[in-house]
Short mmCIF file of C-alpha atoms in Angstrom, two decimals:
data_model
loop_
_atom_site.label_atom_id
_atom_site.label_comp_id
_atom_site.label_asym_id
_atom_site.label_seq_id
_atom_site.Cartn_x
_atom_site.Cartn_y
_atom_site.Cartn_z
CA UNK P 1 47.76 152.13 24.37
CA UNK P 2 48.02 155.51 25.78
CA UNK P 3 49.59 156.43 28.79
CA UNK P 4 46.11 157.29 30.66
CA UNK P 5 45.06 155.44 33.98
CA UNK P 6 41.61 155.56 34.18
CA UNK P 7 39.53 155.74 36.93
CA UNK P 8 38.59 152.41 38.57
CA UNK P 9 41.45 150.71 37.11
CA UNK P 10 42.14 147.79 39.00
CA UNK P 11 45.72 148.10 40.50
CA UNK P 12 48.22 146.66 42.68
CA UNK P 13 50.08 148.14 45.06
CA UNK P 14 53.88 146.65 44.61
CA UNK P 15 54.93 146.69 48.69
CA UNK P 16 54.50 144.32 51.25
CA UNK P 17 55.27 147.45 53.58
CA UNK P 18 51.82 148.08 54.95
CA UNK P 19 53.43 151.92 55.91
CA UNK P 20 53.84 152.57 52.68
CA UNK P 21 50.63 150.62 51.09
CA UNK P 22 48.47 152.75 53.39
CA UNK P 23 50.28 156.22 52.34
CA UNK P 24 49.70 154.91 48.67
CA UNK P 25 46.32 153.85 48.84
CA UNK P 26 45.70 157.31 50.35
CA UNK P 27 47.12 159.42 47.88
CA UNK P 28 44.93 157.64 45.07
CA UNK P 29 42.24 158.48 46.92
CA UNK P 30 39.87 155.74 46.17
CA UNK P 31 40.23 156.51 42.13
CA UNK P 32 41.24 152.98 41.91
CA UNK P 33 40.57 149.36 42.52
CA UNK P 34 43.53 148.78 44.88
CA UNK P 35 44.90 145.30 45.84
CA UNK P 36 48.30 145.00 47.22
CA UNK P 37 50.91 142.36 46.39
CA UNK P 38 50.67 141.08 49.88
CA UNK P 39 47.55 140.40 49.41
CA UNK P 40 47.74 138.60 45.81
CA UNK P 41 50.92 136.82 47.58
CA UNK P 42 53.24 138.15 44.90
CA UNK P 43 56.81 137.36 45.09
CA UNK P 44 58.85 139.90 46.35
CA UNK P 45 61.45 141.00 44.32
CA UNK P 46 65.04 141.38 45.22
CA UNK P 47 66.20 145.35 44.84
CA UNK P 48 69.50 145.10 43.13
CA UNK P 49 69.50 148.56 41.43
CA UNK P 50 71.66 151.23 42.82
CA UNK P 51 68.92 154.00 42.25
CA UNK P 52 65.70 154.84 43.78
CA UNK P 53 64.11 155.26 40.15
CA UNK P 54 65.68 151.59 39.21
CA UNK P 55 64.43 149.86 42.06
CA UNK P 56 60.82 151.26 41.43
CA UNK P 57 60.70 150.19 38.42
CA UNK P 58 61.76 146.70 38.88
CA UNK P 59 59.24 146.54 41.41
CA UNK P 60 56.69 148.01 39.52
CA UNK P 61 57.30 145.53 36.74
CA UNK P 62 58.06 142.57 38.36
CA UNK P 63 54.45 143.09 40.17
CA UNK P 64 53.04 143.84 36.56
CA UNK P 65 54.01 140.71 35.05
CA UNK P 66 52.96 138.19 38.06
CA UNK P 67 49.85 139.93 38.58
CA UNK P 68 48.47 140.81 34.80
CA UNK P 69 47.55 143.88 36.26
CA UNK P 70 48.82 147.85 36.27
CA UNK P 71 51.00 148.43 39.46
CA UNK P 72 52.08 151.02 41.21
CA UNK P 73 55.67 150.49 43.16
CA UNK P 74 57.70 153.15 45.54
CA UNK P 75 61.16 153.23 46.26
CA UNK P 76 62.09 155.76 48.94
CA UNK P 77 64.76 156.37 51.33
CA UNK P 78 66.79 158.68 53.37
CA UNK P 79 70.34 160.25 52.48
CA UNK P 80 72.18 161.99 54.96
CA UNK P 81 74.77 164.59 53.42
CA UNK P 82 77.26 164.11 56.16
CA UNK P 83 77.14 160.25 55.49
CA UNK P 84 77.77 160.64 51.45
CA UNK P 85 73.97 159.90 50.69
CA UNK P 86 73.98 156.73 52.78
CA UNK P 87 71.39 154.95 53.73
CA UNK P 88 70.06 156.35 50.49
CA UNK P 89 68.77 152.90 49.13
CA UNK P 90 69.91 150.80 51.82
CA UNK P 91 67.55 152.49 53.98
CA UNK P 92 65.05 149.34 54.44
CA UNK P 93 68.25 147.33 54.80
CA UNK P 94 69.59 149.43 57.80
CA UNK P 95 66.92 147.77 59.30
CA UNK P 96 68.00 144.33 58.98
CA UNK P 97 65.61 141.73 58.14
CA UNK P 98 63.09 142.40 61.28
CA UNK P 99 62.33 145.85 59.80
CA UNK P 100 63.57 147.15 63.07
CA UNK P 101 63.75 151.18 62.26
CA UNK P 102 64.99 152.04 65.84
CA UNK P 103 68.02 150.04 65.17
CA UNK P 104 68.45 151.65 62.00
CA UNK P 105 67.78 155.33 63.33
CA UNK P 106 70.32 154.31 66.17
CA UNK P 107 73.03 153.23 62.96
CA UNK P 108 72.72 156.96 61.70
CA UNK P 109 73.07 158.78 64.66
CA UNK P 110 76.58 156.30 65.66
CA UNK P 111 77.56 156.91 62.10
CA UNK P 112 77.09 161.00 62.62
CA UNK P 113 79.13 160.93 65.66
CA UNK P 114 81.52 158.76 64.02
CA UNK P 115 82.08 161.22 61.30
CA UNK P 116 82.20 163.73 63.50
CA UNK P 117 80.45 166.32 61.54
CA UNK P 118 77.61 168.95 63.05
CA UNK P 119 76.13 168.63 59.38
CA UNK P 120 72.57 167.66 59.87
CA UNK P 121 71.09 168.11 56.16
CA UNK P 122 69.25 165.16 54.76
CA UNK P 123 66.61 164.47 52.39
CA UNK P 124 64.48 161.77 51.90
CA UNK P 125 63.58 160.82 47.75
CA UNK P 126 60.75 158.47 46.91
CA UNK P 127 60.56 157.35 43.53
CA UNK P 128 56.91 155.97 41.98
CA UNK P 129 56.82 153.64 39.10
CA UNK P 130 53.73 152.60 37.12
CA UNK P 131 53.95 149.77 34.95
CA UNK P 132 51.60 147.80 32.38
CA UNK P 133 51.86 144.00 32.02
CA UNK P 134 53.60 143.40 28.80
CA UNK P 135 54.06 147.44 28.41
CA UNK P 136 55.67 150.90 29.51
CA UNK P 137 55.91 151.94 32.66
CA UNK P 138 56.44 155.86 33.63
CA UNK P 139 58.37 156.46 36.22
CA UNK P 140 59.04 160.07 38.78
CA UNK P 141 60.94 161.09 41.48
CA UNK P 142 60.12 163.89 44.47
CA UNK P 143 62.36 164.94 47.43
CA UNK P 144 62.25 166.99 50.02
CA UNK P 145 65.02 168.54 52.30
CA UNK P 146 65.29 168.91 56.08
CA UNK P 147 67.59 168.74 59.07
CA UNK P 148 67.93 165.24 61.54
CA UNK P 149 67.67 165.20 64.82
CA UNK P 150 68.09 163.05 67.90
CA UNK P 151 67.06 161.46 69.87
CA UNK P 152 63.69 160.27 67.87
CA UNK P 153 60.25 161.43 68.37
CA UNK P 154 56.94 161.24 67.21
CA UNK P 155 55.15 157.50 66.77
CA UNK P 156 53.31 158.61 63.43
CA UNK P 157 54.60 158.12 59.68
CA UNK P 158 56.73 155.20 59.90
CA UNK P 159 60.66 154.06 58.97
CA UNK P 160 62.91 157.33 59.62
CA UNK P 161 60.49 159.49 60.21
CA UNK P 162 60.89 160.25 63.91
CA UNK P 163 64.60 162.28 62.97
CA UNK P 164 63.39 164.22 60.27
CA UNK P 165 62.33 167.75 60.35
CA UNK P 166 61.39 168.92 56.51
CA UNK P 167 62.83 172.30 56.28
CA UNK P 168 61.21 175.57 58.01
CA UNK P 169 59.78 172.58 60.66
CA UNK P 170 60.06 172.14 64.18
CA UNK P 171 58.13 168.92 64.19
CA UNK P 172 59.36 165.56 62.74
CA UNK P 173 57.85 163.50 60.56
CA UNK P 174 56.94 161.27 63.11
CA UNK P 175 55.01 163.82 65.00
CA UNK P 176 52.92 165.72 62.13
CA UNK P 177 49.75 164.90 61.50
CA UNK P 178 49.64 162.46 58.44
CA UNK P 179 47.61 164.85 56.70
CA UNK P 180 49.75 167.42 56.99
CA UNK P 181 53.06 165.24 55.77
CA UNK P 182 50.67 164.45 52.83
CA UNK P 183 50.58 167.69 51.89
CA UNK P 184 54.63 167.97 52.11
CA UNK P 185 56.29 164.55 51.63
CA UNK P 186 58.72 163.07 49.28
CA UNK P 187 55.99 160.87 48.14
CA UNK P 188 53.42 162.95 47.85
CA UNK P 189 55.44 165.59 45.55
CA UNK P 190 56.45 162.12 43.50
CA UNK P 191 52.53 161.31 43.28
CA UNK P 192 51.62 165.25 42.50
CA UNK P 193 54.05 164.33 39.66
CA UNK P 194 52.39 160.76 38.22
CA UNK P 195 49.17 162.32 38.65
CA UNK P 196 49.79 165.68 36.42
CA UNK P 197 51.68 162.73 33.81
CA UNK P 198 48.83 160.30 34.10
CA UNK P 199 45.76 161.30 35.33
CA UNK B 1 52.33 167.79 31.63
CA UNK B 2 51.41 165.03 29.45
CA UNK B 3 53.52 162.77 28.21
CA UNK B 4 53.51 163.51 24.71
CA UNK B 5 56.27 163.88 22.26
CA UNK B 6 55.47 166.89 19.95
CA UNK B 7 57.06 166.34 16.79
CA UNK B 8 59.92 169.03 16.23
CA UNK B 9 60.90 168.31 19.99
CA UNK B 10 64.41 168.86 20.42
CA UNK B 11 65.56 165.99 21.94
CA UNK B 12 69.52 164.50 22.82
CA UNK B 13 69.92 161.12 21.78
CA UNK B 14 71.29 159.50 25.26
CA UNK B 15 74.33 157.86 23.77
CA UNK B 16 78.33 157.87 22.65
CA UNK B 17 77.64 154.64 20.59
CA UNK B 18 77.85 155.76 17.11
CA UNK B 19 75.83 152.31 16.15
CA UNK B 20 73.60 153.15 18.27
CA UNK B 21 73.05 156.77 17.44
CA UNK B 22 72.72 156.15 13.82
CA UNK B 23 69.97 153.04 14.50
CA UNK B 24 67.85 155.23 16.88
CA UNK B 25 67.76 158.75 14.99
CA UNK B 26 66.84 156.52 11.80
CA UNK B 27 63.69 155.44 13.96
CA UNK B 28 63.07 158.75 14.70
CA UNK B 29 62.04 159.64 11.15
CA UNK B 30 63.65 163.57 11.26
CA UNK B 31 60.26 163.57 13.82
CA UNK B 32 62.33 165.43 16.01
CA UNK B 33 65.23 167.74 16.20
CA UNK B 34 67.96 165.28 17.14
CA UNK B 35 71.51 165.90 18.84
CA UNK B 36 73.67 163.78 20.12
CA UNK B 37 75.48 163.27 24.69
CA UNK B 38 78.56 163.25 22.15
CA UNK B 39 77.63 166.04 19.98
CA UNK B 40 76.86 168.17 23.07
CA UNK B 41 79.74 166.63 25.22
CA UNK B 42 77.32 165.32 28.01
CA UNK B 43 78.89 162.91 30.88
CA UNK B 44 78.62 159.88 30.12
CA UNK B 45 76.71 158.04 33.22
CA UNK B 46 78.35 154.95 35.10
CA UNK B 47 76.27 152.31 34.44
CA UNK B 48 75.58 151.00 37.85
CA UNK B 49 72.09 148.88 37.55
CA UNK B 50 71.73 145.32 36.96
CA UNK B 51 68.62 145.71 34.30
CA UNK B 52 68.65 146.97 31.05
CA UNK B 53 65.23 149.26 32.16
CA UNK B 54 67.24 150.46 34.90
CA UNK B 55 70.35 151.52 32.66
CA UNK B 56 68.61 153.33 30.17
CA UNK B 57 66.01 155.30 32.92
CA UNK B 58 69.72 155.89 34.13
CA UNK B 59 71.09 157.20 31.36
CA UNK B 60 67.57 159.11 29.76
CA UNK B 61 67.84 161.06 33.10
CA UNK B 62 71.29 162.14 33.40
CA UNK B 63 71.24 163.63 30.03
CA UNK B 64 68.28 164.89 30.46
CA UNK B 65 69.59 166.86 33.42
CA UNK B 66 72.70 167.84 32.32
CA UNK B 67 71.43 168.94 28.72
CA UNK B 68 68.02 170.65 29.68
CA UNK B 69 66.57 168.94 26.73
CA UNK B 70 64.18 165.53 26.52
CA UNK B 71 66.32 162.59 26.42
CA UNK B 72 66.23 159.46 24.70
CA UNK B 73 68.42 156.18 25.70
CA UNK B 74 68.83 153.21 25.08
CA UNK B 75 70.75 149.90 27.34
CA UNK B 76 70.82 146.78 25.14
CA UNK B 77 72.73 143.37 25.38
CA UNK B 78 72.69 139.82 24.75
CA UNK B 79 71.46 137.42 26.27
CA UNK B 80 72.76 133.54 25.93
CA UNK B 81 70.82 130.84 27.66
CA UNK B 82 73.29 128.20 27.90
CA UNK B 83 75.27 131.41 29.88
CA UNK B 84 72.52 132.06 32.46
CA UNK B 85 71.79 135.00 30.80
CA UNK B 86 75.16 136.13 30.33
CA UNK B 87 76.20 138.84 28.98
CA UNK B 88 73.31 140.80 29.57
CA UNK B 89 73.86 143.91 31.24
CA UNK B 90 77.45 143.50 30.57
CA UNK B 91 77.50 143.07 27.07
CA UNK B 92 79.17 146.30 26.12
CA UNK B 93 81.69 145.42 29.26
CA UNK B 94 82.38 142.01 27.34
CA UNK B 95 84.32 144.38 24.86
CA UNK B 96 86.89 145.95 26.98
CA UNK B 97 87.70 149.44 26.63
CA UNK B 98 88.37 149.67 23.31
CA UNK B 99 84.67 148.21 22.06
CA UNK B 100 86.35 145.21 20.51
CA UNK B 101 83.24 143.02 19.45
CA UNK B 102 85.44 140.40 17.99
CA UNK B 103 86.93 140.08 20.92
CA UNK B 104 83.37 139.89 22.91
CA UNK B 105 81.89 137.56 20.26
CA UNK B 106 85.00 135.16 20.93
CA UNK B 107 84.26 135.44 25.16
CA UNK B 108 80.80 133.83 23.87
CA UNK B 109 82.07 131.56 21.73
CA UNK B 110 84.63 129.87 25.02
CA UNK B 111 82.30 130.25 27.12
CA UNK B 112 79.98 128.05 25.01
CA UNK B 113 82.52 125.63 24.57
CA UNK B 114 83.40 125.72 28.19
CA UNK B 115 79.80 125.27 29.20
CA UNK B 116 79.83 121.83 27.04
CA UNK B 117 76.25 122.79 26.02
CA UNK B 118 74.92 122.89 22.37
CA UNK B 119 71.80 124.90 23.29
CA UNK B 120 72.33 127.96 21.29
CA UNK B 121 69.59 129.93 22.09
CA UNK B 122 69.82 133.61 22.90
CA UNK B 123 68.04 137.16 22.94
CA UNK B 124 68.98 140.32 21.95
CA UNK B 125 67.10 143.15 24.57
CA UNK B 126 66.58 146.95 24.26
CA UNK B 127 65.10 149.13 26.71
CA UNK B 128 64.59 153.11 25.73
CA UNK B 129 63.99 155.51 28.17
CA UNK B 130 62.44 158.56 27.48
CA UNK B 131 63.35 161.39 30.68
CA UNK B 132 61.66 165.17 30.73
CA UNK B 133 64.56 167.39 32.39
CA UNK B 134 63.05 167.78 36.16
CA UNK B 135 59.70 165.41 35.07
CA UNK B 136 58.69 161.88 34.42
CA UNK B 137 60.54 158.99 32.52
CA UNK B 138 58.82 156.44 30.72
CA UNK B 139 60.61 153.15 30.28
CA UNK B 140 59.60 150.54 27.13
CA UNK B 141 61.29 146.95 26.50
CA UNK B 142 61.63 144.92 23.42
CA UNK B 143 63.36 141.20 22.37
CA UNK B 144 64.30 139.46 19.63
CA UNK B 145 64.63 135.86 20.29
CA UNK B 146 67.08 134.05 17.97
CA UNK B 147 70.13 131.77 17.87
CA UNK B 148 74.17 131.44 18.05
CA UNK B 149 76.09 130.71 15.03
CA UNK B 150 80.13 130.49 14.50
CA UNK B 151 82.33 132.11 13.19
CA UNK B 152 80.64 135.34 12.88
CA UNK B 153 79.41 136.56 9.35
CA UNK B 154 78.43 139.92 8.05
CA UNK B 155 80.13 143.84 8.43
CA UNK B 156 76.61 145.37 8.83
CA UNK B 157 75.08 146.31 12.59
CA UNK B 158 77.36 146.74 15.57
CA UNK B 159 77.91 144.57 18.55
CA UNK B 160 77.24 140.86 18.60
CA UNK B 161 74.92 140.93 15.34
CA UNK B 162 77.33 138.87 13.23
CA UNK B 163 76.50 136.00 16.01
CA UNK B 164 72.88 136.33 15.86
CA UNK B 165 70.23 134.63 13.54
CA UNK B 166 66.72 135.93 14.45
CA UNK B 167 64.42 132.75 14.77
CA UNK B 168 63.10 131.54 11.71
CA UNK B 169 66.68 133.43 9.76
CA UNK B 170 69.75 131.96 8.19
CA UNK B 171 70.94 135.61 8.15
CA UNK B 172 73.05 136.82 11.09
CA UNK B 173 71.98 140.66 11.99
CA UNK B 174 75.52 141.38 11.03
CA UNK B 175 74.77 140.04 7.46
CA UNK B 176 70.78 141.68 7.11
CA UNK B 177 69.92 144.47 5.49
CA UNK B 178 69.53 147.23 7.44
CA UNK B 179 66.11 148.01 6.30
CA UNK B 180 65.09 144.91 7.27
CA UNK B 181 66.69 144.06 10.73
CA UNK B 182 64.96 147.87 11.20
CA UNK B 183 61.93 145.48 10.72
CA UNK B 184 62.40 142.85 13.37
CA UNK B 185 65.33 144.29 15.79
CA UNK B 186 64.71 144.01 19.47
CA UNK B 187 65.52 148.24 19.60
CA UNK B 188 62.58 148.23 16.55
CA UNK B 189 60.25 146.62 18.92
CA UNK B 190 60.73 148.84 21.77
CA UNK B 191 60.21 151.62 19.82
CA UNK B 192 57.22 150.47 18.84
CA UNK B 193 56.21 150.44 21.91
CA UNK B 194 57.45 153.53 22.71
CA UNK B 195 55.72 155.18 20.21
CA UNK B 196 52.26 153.91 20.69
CA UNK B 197 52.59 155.57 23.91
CA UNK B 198 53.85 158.48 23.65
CA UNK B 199 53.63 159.81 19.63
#
């Protein structure tokens, strides 16, 4: 097999964050068949790697293999220089269990004042896995930089979005219009990636 | 970019594992212009993840960074059913410091006998990674399915391959000829794989 995904293939989307499935399903820009593992009711995998790239793939995989079909999974997360990368891939987790992102926004700003640092650099990383039932899977990472602040704003984009500014922006992700983070996110300069390896 | 290996690539064989790096570059076929993380004194990565695919993508990508160069790797273990799986990921780890395979092939052996089970099934599994410095990984597993036997028998391989009769064998890997296990190997079958994507 080569590592070519055609147009039409029939795919699933490996979240059962509908954030992130509708960012996804955007960037592929109706190439694809999409179906999402919430959908199929696939088992969700537990993310024990320690790496973006690792969880992404076991996603991807895992999806791959209960599904019989190519699938597409993102890892992604924010690290906060000041907090030694943390979340980084405890990000979802910050959230607890009811996905609550204000809690978790709340977490980083008491853990900033707790280290007592005016260092404001974070980045968030996304990492996009494809894999084949029963074959490879090609895996990428993008980033981009930027400054937090507090308290949140914006009600766009979704998880930390609201206290992140990419760099050279006044707005946070929360506020842009979704077309314009598109053009600028972590995930999108992962998928600008796949697609140049892939497509 | 595609992902393509060219042959006459110069690419660094992920690995400090001598066994390893003589198995792999024989593979290779003098394809590609090989060197070796020891021969260029790369770091060697922690291995932090829990899956084989997730320690080689680990491993492909830090030498890739720190060398500039494609990067090959390659995380590989046994697997014993009666052990839940065990070693696995921590089948190097199972031989201390100082590699000592007799002494790792001896942990399976008490464990066995501690477990009070005669099922002595088990699985060797390799997963390569192939990382572009800055671009894409792709990410390939194979397995061997096979069997326990005590004592061990057989100076040729590395690792637990004097403990390990491929199904439908009487010879351990330790006792095969190299040529053949080359045949059958779980690392032969991911590089199979590898290579029908990629070559």
């Amino acid at each position: 097999m080569a590592l070519k995904l055609e147009p039409g293939t029939r795919l699933v989307i490996a979240t059962h964050n509908p954030g992130k499935a509708r960012e996804l399903a955007e960037m592929l820009e109706h190439r694809f068949d999409v179906v999402t593992a919430a959908d199929l009711a696939l088992p969700e995998p537990e993310e024990t790697e320690s790496t973006f790239a690792g969880n992404a793939l076991l996603k991807a995989r895992s999806a791959a293999e209960a599904s019989g079909l190519v699938a597409l999974a993102d890892d992604s997360g924010l690290s906060v220089r000041a907090l030694g990368g943390q979340p980084g891939v405890y990000s979802a987790r910050w959230a607890g269990p009811g996905r609550d992102f204000d809690l978790a926004m709340q977490k980083v700003e008491q853990r900033l004042d707790a280290a007592e640092s005016d260092d404001t650099a974070a980045w968030f990383t996304c990492a996009l896995a494809i894999a084949w039932p029963g074959g490879p899977a090609v895996v990428v990472e993008g980033r981009v930089d930027g400054a937090l602040t507090f308290p949140p704003r914006g009600g766009r984009g979704f998880g930390y979005d609201p206290i992140f500014m990419a760099e050279g922006r006044r707005q946070t992700f929360g506020e842009m219009d979704p077309a314009e983070k598109a053009q600028m996110s972590h995930r999108a300069r992962a998928y600008a990636k796949l697609k140049a390896a892939l497509v």
